Tab-separated table of N, CA, C and O in Angstrom:
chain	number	residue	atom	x	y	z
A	1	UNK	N	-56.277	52.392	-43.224
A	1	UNK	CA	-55.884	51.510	-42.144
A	1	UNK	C	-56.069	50.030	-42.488
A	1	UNK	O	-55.305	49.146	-42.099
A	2	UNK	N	-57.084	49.848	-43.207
A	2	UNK	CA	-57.238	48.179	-43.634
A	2	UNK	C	-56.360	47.630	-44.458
A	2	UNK	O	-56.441	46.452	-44.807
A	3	UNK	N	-55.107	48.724	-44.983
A	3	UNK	CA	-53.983	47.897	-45.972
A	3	UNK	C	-52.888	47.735	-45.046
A	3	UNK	O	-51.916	47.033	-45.325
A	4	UNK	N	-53.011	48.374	-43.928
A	4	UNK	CA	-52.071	48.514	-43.316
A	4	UNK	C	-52.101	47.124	-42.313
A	4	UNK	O	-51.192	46.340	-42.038
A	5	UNK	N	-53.376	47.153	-41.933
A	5	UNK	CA	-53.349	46.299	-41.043
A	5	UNK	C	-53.472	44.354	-42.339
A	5	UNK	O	-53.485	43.281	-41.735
A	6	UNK	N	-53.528	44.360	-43.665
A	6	UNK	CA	-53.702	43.284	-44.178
A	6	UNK	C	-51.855	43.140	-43.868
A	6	UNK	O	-51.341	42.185	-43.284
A	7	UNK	N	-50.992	44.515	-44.507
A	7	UNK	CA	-49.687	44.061	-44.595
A	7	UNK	C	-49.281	43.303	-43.582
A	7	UNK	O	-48.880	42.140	-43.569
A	8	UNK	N	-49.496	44.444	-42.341
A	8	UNK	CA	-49.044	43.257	-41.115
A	8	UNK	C	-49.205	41.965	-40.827
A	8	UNK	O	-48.346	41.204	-40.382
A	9	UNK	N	-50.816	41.619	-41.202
A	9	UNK	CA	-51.057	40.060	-41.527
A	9	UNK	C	-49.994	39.232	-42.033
A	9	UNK	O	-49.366	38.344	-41.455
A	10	UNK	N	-49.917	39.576	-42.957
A	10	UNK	CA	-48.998	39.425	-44.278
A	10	UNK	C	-47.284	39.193	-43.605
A	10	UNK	O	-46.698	38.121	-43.454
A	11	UNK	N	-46.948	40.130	-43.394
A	11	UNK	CA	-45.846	39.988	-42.385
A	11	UNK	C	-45.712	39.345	-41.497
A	11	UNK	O	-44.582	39.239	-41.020
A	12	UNK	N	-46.944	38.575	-40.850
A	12	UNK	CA	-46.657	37.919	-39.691
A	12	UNK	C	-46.496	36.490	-40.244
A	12	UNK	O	-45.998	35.589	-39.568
A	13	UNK	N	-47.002	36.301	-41.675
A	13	UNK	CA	-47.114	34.783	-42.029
A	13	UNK	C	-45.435	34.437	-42.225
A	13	UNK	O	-44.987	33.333	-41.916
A	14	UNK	N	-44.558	35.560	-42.794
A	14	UNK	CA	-43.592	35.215	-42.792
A	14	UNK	C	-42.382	34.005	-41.762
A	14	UNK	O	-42.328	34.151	-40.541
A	15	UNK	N	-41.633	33.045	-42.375
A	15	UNK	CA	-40.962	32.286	-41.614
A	15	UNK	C	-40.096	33.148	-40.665
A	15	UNK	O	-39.378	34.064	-41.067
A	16	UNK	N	-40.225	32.775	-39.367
A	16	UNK	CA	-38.957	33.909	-38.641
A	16	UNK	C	-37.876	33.504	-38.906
A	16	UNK	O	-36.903	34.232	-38.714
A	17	UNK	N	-37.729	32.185	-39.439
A	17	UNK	CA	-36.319	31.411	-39.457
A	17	UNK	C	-35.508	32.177	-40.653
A	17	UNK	O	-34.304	32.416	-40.745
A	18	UNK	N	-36.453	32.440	-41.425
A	18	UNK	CA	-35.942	33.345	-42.773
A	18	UNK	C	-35.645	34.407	-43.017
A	18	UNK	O	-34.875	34.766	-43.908
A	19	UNK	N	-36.388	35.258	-42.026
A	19	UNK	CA	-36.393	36.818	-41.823
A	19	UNK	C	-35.783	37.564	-40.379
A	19	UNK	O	-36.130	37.765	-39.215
A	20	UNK	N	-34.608	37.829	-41.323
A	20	UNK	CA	-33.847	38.583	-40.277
A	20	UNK	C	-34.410	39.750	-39.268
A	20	UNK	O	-35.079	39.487	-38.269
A	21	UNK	N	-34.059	41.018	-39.656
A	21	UNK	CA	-34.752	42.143	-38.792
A	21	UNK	C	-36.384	42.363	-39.526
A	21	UNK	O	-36.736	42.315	-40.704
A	22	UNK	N	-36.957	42.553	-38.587
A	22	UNK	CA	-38.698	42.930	-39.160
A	22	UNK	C	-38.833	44.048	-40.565
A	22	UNK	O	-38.466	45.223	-40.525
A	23	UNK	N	-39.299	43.526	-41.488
A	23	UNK	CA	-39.570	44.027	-42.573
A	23	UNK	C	-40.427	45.550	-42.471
A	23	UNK	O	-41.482	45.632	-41.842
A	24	UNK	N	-39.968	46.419	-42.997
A	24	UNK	CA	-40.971	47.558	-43.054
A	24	UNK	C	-42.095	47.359	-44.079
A	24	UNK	O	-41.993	46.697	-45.112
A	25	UNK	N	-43.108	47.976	-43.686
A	25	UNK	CA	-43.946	47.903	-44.480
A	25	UNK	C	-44.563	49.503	-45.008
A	25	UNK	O	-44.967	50.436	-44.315
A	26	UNK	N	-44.439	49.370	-46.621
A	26	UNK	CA	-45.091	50.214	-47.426
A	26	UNK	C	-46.156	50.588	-47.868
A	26	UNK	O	-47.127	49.869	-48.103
A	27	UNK	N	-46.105	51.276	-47.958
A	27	UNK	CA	-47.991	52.017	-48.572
A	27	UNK	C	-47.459	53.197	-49.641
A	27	UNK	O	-46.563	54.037	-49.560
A	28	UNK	N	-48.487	52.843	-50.737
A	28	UNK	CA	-48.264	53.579	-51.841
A	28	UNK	C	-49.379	54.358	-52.159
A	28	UNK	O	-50.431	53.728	-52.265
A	29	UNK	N	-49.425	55.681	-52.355
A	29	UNK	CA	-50.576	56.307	-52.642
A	29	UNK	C	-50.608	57.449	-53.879
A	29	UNK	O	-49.689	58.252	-53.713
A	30	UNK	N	-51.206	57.664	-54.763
A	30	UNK	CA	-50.915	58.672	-55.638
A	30	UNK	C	-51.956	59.885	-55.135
A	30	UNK	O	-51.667	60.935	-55.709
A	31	UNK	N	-53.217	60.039	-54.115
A	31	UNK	CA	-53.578	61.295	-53.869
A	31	UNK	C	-53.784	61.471	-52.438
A	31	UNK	O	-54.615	62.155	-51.840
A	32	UNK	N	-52.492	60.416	-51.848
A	32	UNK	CA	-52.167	60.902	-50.405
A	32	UNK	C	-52.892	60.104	-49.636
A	32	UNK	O	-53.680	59.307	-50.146
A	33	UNK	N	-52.694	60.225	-48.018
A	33	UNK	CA	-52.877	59.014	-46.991
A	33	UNK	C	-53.671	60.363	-46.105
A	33	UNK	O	-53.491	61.581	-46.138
A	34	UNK	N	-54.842	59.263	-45.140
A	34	UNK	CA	-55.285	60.103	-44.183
A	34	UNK	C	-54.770	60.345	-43.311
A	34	UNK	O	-53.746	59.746	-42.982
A	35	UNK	N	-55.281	61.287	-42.636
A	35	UNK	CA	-54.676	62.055	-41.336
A	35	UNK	C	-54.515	61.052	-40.467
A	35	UNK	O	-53.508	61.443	-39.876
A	36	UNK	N	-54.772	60.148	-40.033
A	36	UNK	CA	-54.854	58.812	-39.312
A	36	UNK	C	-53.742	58.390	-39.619
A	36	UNK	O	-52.737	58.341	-38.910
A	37	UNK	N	-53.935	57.924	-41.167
A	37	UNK	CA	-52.666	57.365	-41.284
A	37	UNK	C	-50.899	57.661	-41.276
A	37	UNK	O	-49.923	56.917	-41.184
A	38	UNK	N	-51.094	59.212	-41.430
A	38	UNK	CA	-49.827	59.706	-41.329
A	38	UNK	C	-49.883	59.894	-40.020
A	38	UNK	O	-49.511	58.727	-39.899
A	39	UNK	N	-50.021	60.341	-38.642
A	39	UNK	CA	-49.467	60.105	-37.604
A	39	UNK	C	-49.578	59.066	-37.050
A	39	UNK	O	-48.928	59.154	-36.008
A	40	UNK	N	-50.145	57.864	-37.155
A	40	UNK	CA	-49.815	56.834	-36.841
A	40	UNK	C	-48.214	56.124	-37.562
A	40	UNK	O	-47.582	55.237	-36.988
A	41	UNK	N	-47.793	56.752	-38.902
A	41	UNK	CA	-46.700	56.419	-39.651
A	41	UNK	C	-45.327	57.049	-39.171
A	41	UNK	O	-44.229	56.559	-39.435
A	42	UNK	N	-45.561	58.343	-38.339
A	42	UNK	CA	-44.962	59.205	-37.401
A	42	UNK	C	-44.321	58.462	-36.299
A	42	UNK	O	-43.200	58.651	-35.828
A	43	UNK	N	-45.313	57.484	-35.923
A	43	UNK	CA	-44.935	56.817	-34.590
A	43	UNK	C	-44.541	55.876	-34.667
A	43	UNK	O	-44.461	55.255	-33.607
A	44	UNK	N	-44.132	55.299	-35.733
A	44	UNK	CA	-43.965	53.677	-36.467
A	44	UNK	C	-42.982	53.480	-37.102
A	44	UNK	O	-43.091	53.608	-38.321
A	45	UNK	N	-41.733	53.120	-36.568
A	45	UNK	CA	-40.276	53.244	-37.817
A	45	UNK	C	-40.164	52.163	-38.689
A	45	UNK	O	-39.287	51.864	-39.500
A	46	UNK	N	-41.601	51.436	-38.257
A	46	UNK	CA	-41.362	49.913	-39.610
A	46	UNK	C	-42.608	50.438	-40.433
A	46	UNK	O	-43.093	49.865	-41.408
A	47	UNK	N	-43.023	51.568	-39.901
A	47	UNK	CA	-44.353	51.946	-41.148
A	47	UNK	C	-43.517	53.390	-42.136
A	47	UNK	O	-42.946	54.355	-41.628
A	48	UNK	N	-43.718	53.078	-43.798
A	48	UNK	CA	-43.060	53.943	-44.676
A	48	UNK	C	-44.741	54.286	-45.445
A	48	UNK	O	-45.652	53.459	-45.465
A	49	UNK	N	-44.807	55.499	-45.946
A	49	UNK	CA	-45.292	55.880	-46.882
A	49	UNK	C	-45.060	56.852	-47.693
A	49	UNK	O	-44.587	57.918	-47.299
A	50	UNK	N	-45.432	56.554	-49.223
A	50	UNK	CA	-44.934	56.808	-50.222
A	50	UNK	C	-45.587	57.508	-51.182
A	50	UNK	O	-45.954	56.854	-52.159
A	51	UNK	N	-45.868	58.871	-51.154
A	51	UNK	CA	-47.001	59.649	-52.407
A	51	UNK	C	-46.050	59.855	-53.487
A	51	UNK	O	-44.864	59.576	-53.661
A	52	UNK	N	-46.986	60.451	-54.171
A	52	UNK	CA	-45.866	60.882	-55.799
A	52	UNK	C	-45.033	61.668	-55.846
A	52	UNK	O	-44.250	61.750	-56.792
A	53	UNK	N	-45.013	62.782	-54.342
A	53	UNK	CA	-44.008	63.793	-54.549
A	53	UNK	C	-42.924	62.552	-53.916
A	53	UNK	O	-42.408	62.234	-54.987
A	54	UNK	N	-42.436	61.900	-53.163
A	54	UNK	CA	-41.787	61.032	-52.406
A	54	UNK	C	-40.964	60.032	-53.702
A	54	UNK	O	-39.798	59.658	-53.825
A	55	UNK	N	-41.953	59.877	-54.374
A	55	UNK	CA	-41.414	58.938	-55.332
A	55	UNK	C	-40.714	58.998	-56.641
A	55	UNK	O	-40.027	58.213	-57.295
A	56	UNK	N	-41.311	60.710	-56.842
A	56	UNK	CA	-40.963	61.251	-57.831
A	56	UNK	C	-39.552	62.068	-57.390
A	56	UNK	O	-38.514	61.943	-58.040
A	57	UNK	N	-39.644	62.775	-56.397
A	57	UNK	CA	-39.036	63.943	-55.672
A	57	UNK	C	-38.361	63.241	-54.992
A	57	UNK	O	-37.477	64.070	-54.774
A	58	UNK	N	-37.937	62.088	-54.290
A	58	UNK	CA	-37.118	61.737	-53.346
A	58	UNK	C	-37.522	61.695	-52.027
A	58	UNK	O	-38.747	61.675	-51.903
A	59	UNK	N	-36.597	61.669	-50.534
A	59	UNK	CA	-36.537	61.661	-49.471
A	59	UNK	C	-37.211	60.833	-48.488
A	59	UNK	O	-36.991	60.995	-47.288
């Protein structure tokens, strides 16, 4: 949750003048995200995450 919540930081510094529709934000993990974090990512269409089967495997 603390990368999640730095991205958003991060996202908010952005110029609005510059940024069209709200940026999604990614998370990359190679031995997977907590249970927290995947249904909170469930409920979130600007939140993506990304393990190795995802990245390797597609979808």
């Amino acid at each position: 949750m603390p990368r999640l919540e730095r991205l958003e930081h991060l996202r908010g510094l952005l110029p609005s003048g510059k940024v069209g529709a709200l940026p999604k934000l990614l998370l990359f993990a190679r031995s997977g995200f907590s249970p927290a974090l995947l249904r909170l990512a469930d409920r979130r269409p600007d939140v993506e995450l990304v393990d190795l089967g995802r990245l390797y495997g597609g979808a």
